[in-house]
Coordinates of C-alpha atoms in Angstrom, one line a residue:
X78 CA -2.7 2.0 28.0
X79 CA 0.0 1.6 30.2
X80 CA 2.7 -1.6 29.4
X81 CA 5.5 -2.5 32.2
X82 CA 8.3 -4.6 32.3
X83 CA 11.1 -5.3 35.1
X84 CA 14.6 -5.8 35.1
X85 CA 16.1 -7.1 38.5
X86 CA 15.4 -4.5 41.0
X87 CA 14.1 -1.7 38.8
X88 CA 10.5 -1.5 37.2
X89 CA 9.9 0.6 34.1
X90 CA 6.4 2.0 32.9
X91 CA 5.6 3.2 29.4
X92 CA 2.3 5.5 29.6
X93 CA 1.2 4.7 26.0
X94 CA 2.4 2.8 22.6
X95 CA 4.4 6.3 21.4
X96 CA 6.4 6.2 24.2
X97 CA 6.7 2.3 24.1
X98 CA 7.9 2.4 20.5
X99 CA 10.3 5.2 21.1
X100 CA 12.1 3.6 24.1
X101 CA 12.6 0.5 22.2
X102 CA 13.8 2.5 19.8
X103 CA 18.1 1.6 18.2
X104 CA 19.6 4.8 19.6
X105 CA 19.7 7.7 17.3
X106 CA 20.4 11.5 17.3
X107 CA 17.1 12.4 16.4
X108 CA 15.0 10.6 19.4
X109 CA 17.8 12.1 21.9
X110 CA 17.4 15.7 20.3
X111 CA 13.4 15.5 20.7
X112 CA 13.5 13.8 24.3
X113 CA 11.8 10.5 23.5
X114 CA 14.7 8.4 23.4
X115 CA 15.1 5.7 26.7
X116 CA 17.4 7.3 29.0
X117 CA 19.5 4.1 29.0
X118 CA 20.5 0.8 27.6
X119 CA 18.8 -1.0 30.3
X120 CA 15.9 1.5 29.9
X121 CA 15.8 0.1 26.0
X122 CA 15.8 -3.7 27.2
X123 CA 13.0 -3.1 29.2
X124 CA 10.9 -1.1 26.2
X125 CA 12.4 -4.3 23.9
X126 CA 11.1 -6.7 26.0
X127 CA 7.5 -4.9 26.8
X128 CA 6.9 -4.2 23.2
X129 CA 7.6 -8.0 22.1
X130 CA 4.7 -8.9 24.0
X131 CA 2.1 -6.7 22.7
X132 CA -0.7 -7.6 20.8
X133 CA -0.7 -6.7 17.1
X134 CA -4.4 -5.7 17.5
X135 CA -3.4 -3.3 20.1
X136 CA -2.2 -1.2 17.3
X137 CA -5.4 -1.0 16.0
X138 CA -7.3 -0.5 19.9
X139 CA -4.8 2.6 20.6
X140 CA -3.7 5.4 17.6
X141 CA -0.5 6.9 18.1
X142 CA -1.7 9.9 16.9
X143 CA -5.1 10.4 17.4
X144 CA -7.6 9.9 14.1
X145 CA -9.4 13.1 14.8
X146 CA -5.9 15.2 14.4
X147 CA -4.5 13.4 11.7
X148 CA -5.2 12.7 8.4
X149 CA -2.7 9.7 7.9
X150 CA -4.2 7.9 11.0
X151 CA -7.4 8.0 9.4
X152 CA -5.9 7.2 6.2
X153 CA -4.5 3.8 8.1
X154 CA -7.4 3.0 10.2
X155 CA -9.6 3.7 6.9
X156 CA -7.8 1.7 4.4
X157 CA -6.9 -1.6 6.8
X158 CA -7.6 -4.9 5.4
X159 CA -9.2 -7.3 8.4
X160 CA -9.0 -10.3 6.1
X161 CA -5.9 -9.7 5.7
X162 CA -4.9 -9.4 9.1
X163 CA -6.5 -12.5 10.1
X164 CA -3.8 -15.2 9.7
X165 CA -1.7 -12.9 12.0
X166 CA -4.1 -11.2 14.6
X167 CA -3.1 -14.1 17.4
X168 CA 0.4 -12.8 17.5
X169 CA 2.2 -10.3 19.7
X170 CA 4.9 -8.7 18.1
X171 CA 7.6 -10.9 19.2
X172 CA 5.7 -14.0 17.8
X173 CA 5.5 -11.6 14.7
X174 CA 8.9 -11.4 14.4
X175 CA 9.1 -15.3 14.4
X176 CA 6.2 -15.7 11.9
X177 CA 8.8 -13.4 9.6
X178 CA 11.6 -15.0 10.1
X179 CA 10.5 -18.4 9.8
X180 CA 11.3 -20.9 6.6
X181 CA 7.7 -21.5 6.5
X182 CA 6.7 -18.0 5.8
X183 CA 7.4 -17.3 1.8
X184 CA 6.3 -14.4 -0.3
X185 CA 3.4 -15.0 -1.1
X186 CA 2.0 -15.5 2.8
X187 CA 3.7 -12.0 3.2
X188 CA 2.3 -10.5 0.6
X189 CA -1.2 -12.0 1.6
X190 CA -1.0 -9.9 4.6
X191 CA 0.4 -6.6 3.6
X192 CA -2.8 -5.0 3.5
X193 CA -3.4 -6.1 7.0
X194 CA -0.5 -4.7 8.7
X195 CA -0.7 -1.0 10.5
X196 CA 2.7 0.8 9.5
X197 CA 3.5 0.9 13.5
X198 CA 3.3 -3.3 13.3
X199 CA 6.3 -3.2 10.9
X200 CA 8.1 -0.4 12.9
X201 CA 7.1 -2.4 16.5
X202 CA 8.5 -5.6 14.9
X203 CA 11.5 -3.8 13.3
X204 CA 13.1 -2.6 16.5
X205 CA 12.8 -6.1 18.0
X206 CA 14.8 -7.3 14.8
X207 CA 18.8 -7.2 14.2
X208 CA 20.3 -6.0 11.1
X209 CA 20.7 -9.4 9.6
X210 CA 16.4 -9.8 10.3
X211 CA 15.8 -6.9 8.4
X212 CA 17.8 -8.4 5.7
X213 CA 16.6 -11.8 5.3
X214 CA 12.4 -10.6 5.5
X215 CA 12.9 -7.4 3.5
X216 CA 14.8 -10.2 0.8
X217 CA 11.3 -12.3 1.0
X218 CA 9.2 -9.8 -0.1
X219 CA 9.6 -8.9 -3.1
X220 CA 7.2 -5.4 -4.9
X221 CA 7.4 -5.3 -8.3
X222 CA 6.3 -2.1 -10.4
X223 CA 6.2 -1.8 -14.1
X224 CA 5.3 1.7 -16.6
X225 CA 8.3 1.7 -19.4
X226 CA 10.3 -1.4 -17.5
X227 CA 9.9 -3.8 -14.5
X228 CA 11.5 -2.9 -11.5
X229 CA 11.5 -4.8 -7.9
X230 CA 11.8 -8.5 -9.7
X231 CA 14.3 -10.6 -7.3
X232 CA 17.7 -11.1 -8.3
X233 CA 17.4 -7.1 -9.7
X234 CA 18.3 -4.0 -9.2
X235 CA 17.5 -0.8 -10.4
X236 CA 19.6 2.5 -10.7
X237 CA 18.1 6.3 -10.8
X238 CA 20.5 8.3 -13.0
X239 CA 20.8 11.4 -10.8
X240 CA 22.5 14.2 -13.2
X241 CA 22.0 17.2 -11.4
X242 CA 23.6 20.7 -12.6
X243 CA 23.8 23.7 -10.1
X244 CA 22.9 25.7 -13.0
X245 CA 20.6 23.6 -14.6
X246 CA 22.8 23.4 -17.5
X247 CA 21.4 21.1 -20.5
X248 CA 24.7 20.6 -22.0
X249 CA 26.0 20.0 -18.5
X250 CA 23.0 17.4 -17.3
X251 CA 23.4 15.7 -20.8
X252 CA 26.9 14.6 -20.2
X253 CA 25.7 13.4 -16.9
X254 CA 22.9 11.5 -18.6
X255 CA 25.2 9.6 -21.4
X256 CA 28.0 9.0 -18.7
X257 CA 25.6 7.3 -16.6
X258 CA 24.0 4.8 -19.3
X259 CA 28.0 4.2 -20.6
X260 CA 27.8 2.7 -16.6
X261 CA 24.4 0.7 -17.2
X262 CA 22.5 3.2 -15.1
X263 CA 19.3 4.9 -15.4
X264 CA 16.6 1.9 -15.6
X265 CA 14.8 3.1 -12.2
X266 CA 14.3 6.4 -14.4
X267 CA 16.6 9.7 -15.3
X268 CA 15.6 12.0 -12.4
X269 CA 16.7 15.4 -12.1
X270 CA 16.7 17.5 -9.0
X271 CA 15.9 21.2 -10.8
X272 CA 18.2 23.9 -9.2
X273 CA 15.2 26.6 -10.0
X274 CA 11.3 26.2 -9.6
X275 CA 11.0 27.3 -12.6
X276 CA 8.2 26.2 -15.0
X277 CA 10.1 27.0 -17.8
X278 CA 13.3 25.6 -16.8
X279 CA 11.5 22.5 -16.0
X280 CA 9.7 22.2 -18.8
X281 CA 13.3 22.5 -20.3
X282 CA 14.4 19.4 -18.2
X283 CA 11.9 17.4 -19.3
X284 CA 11.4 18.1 -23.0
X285 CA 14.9 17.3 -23.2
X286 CA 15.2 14.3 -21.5
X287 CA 12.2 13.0 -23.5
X288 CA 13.6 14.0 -26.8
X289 CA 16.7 12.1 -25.7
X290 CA 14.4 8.5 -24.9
X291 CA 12.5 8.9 -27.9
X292 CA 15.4 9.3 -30.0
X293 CA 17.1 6.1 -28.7
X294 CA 14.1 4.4 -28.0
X295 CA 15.7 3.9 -23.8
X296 CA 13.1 2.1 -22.1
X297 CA 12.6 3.8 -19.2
X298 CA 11.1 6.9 -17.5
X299 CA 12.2 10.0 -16.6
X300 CA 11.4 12.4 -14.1
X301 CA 12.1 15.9 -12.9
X302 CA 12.2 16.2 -8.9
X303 CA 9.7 19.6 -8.5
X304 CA 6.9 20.4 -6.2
X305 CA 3.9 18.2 -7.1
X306 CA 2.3 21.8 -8.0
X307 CA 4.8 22.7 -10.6
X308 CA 4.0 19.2 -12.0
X309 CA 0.4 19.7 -12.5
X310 CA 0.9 22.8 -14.1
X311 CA 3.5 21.4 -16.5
X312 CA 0.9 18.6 -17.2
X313 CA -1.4 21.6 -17.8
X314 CA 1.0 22.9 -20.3
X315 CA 1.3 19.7 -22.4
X316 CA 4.8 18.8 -20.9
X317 CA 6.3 15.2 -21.3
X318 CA 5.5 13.9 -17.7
X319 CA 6.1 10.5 -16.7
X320 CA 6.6 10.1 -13.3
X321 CA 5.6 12.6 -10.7
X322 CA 7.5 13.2 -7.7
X323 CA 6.4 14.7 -3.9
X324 CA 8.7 14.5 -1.0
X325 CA 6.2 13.1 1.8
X326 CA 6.5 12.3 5.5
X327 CA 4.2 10.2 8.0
X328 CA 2.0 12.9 9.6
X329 CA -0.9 15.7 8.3
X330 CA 1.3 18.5 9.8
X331 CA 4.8 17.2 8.5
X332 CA 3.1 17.0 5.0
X333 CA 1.5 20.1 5.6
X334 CA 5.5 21.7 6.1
X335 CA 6.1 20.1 2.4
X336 CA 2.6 21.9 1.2
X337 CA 1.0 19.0 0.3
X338 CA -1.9 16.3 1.4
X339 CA -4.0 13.3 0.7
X340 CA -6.2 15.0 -1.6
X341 CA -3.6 17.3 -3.5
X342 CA -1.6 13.6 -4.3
X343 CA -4.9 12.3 -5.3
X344 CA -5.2 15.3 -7.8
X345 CA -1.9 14.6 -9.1
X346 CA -2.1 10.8 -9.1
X347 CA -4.9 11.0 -11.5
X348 CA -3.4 13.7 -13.6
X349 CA -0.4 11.6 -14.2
X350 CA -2.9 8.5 -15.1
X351 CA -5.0 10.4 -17.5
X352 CA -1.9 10.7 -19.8
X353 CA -1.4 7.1 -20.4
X354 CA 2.5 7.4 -20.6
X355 CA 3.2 4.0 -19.5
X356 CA 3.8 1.2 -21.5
X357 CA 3.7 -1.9 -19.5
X358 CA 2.0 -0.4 -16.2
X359 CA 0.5 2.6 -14.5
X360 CA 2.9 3.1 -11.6
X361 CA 4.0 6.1 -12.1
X362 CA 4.0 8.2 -8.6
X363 CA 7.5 8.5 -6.9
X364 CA 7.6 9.1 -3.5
X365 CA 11.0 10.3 -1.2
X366 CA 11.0 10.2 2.4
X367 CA 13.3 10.5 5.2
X368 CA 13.9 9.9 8.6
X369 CA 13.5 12.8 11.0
X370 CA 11.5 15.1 8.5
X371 CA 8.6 14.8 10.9
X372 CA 11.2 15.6 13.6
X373 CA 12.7 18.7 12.0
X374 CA 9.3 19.9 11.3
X375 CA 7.9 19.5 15.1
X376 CA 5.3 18.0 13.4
X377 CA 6.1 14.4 15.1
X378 CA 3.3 14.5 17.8
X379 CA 5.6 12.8 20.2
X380 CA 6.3 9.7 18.3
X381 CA 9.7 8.2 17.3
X382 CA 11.1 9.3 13.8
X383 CA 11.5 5.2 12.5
X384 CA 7.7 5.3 13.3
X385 CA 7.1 8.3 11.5
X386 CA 8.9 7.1 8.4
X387 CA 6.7 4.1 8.2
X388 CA 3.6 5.9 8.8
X389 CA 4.9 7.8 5.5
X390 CA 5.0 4.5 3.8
X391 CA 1.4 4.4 4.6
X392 CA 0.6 7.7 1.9
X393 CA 3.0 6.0 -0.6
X394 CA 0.8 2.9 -0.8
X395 CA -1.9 4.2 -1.2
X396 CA -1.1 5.8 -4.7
X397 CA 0.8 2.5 -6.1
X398 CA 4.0 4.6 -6.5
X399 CA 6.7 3.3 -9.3
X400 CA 9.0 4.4 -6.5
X401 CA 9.8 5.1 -3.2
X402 CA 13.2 6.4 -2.2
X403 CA 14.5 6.7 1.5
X404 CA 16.6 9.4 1.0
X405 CA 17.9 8.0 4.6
X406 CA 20.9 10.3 5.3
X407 CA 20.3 13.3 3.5
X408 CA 18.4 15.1 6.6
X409 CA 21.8 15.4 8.7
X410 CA 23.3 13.9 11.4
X411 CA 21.0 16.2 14.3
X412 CA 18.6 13.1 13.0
X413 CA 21.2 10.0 12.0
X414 CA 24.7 11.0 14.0
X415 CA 26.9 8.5 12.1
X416 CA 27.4 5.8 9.5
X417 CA 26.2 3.1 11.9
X418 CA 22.6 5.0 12.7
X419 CA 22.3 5.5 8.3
X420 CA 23.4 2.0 8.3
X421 CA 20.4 0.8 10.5
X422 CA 17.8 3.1 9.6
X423 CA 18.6 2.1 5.7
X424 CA 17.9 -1.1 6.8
X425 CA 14.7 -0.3 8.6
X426 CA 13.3 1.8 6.2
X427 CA 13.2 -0.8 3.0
X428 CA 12.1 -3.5 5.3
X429 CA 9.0 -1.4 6.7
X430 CA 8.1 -0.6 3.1
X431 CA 8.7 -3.7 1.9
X432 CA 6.2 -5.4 4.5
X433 CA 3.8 -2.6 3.6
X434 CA 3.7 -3.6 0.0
X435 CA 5.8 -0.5 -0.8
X436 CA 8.4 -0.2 -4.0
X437 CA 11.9 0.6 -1.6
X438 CA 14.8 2.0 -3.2
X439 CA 17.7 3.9 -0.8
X440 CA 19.9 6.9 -1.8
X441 CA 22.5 5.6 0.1
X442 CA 24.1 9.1 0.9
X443 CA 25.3 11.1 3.9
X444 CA 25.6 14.9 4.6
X445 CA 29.6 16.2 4.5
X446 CA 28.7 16.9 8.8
X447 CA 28.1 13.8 9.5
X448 CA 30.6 11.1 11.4
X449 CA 30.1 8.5 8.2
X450 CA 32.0 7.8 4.6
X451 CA 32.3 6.3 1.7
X452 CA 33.0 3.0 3.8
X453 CA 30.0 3.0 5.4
X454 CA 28.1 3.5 2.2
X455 CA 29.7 0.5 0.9
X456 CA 28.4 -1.3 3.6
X457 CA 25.0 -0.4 3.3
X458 CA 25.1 -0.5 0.2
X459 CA 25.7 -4.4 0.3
X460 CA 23.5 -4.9 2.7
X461 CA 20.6 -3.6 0.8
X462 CA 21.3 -5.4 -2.2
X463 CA 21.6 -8.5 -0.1
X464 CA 18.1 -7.3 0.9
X465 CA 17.0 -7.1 -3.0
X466 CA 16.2 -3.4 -2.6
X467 CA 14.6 -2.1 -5.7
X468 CA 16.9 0.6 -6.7
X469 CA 19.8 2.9 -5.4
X470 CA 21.3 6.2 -6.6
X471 CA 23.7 6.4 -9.7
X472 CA 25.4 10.1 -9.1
X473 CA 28.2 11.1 -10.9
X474 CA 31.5 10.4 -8.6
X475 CA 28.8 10.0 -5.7
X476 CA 29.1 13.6 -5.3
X477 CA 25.9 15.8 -6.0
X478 CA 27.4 19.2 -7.0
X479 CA 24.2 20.7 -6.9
X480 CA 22.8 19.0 -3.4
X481 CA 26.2 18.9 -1.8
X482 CA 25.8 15.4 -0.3
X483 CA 27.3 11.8 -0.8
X484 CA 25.3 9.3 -2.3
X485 CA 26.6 6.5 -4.4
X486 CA 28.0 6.2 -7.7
X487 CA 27.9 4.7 -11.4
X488 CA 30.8 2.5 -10.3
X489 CA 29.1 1.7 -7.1
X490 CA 26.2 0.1 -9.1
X491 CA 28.8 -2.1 -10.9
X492 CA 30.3 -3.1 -8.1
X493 CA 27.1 -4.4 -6.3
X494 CA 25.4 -6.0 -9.2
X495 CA 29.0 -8.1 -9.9
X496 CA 29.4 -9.1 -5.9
X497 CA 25.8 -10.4 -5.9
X498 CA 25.1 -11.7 -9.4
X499 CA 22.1 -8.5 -9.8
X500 CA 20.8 -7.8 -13.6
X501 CA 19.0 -4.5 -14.6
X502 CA 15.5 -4.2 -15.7
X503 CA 15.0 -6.6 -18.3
X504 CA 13.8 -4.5 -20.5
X505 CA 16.2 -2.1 -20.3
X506 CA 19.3 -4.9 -20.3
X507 CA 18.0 -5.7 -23.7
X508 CA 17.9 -2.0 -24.4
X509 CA 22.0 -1.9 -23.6
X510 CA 22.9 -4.8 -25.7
X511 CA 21.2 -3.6 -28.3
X512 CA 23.1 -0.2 -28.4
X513 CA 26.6 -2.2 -27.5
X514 CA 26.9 -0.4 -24.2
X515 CA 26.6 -4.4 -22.5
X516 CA 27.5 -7.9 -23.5
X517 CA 24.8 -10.4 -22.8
X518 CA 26.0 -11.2 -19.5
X519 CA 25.2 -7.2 -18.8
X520 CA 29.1 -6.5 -18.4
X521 CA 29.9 -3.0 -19.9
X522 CA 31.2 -3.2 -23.3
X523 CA 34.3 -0.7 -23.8
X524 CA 33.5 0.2 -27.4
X525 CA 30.0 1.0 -26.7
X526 CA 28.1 3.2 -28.7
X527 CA 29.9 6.5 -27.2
X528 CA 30.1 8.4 -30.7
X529 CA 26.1 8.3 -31.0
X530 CA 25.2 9.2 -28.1
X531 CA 27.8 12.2 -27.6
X532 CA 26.1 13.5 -31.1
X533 CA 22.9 14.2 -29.1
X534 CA 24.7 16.3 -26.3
X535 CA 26.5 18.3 -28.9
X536 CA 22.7 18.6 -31.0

């Protein structure tokens, strides 16, 4: 399918959707470096202004990567909801973007139609949209997710206590842990990222931090960051599991690069279920994705990396994930050059999830290389909780000494949830007053209950 569009005396031609989707594409690093960004600013109109006239259902007529090749395509073709894309299958994608935006569409008429939409709609619609678009849809569409507390309710957010060691220290990661709840953080789940693959030393990680939520009853779930493999073999070895964790990405080859598939997260997914962990839901997979993983990988088949990050979105849905982190700019700046790309591509990502029906949470964060700061993450970091993301990163001082990246901090969460009036999981705001840590307005309390909880780390 071939889609033109002219602009004064020069005609453009896009020989496919891939192509059509990349040119019209925000400009980043990632699309230059793998030759399918437009060649100009003109060149970008012109895809802009082709693409807003496309049928939705042309997304279903033409696969950007074929369904024979790729596993995910099927996966999206397979699963797609025609009921649910019937109050929507008139529109082109610019009339899309007015259906979102408009005061008449509310959350329930998006959620009606989540299961209907392709993840290249969202990403096609997304690149017509300005930053303040993504805001105010991704803010109507609320995904909540419940297994020990409910995350995703509006006028909430969540925080993953990140307390990584380089060692994988116990002592070390413990101090992390009862530093971050002293800040209110950890409702979205304690998740460590393990220094070794070691089943031992994960085991060790995760007996530990369920001794520590037993012991003070914290209602919420925990999670150590390994291969899904490891996982099911410390499942296998009667390990406290309560959330398992895959990195994914949006095609059958990328996904292949991170050793896993459809039916290996299908394994897992049910392993997790069959050990009835939860208490108030079964969400329980957590997902982290990227843009330019598919890139790095050359496993991208030609299409843009914001397309390939929603396809990912795709493979999250489909196992009703507690939660989904864009880990948006870990992956360097060869993919996001500087904070203004992170900034937009933050913004794309939870707003592609979030019409999917997916859980979106952002580690805010940047690699020390690229051309971004600590100012930049404040602004995205506003943004996205204007946006009612679901969660964010909680890392102590912002800077992961075992990762070496930038991400947001304890105080960073307090600052956020003051500016925009945001509350914790409920369940876990009750847990806080309870131990002292909070008032009942959820402001941190200085007396707390810092005596207890440092008797654990020395035990």
């Amino acid at each position: 399918m071939n889609f033109r569009e002219t602009i004064g005396a020069r005609s453009y031609c896009f020989d496919s959707l891939a192509a059509l989707l990349a040119k019209a594409s925000p400009r980043r690093s990632g699309d230059e470096l793998a030759g399918l960004a437009a060649a100009s600013e003109e060149e970008r109109a012109a895809a802009k202004m082709a693409l807003a006239a496309v049928p939705l259902r042309a997304f279903l007529d033409e696969a950007v990567i074929p369904y024979e090749a790729d596993e995910i395509t099927r996966l999206i073709v397979d699963d797609h909801s025609p009921d649910a894309f019937a109050p929507i299958a008139h529109l082109t994608v610019g009339d899309f973007r007015e259906w979102l935006l408009a005061d008449t569409t509310d959350s329930a008429m998006l959620a009606a139609v989540a299961a209907g939409l392709t993840p290249e709609m969202v990403a096609a619609v997304s690149k017509l949209m300005r930053n303040q678009d993504l805001i105010l849809a991704a803010r109507k569409r609320p995904v909540v997710t419940r297994f020990r507390n409910t995350v995703g309710l509006p006028g909430h957010l969540a925080v993953r206590l990140q307390p990584n060691h380089p060692t994988d220290d116990l002592k070390g990661i413990a101090a992390s842990i009862v530093d971050g709840l002293m800040y209110g953080c950890g409702d979205a789940m304690i998740g460590i990222n393990p220094a070794s693959d070691s089943l031992t030393a994960i085991t060790a990680l995760l007996t530990m931090m369920d001794e520590f939520r037993r012991a003070y009853d914290v209602p919420t779930q925990t999670c150590v960051l390994t291969h899904v493999t490891n996982t099911l073999a410390a499942i296998e070895n009667g390990a406290p599991v309560d959330l398992i964790f895959q990195s994914i990405a949006g095609t059958e080859k990328a996904n292949a690069g991170f050793g896993v598939s459809l039916s290996l997260l299908a394994e897992a997914y049910d392993a997790g279920l069959s050990l009835k962990r939860g208490t108030l839901g079964n969400n329980l997979m957590y997902f982290e994705t990227g843009q330019g993983s598919a890139l790095s990988a050359n496993a991208h088949h030609g299409v843009d990396q914001q397309t390939c990050e929603a396809r990912a979105y795709a493979v999250a849905r489909k196992f009703n994930p507690f939660l989904t982190n864009t880990v948006v700019g870990f992956i360097g700046p060869e993919y996001l050059y500087d904070g203004k790309q992170i900034i937009r591509a933050g913004l794309e990502d939870h707003f592609c999830g979030k019409l999917l029906g997916v859980p979106m949470g952002c580690d805010i964060c940047y690699t020390n290389h690229a051309e971004a700061d600590q100012d930049d993450m404040d602004t995205l970091l506003t943004l996205l909780g204007a946006a009612n993301v679901n969660f964010i990163m909680g890392v102590p001082g912002a800077d992961d000494i075992m990762l070496n990246y930038q991400s947001t901090s304890f105080h960073d969460a307090l600052y956020v949830r003051r500016l925009l009036n945001l509350r914790r999981a409920p369940e876990f705001d009750a847990w806080l007053e309870s131990m002292r840590i909070t008032d009942a307005s959820g402001q941190i309390q200085q007396h707390a209950s810092k005596p207890l909880l440092l008797d654990w780390i020395e035990s």
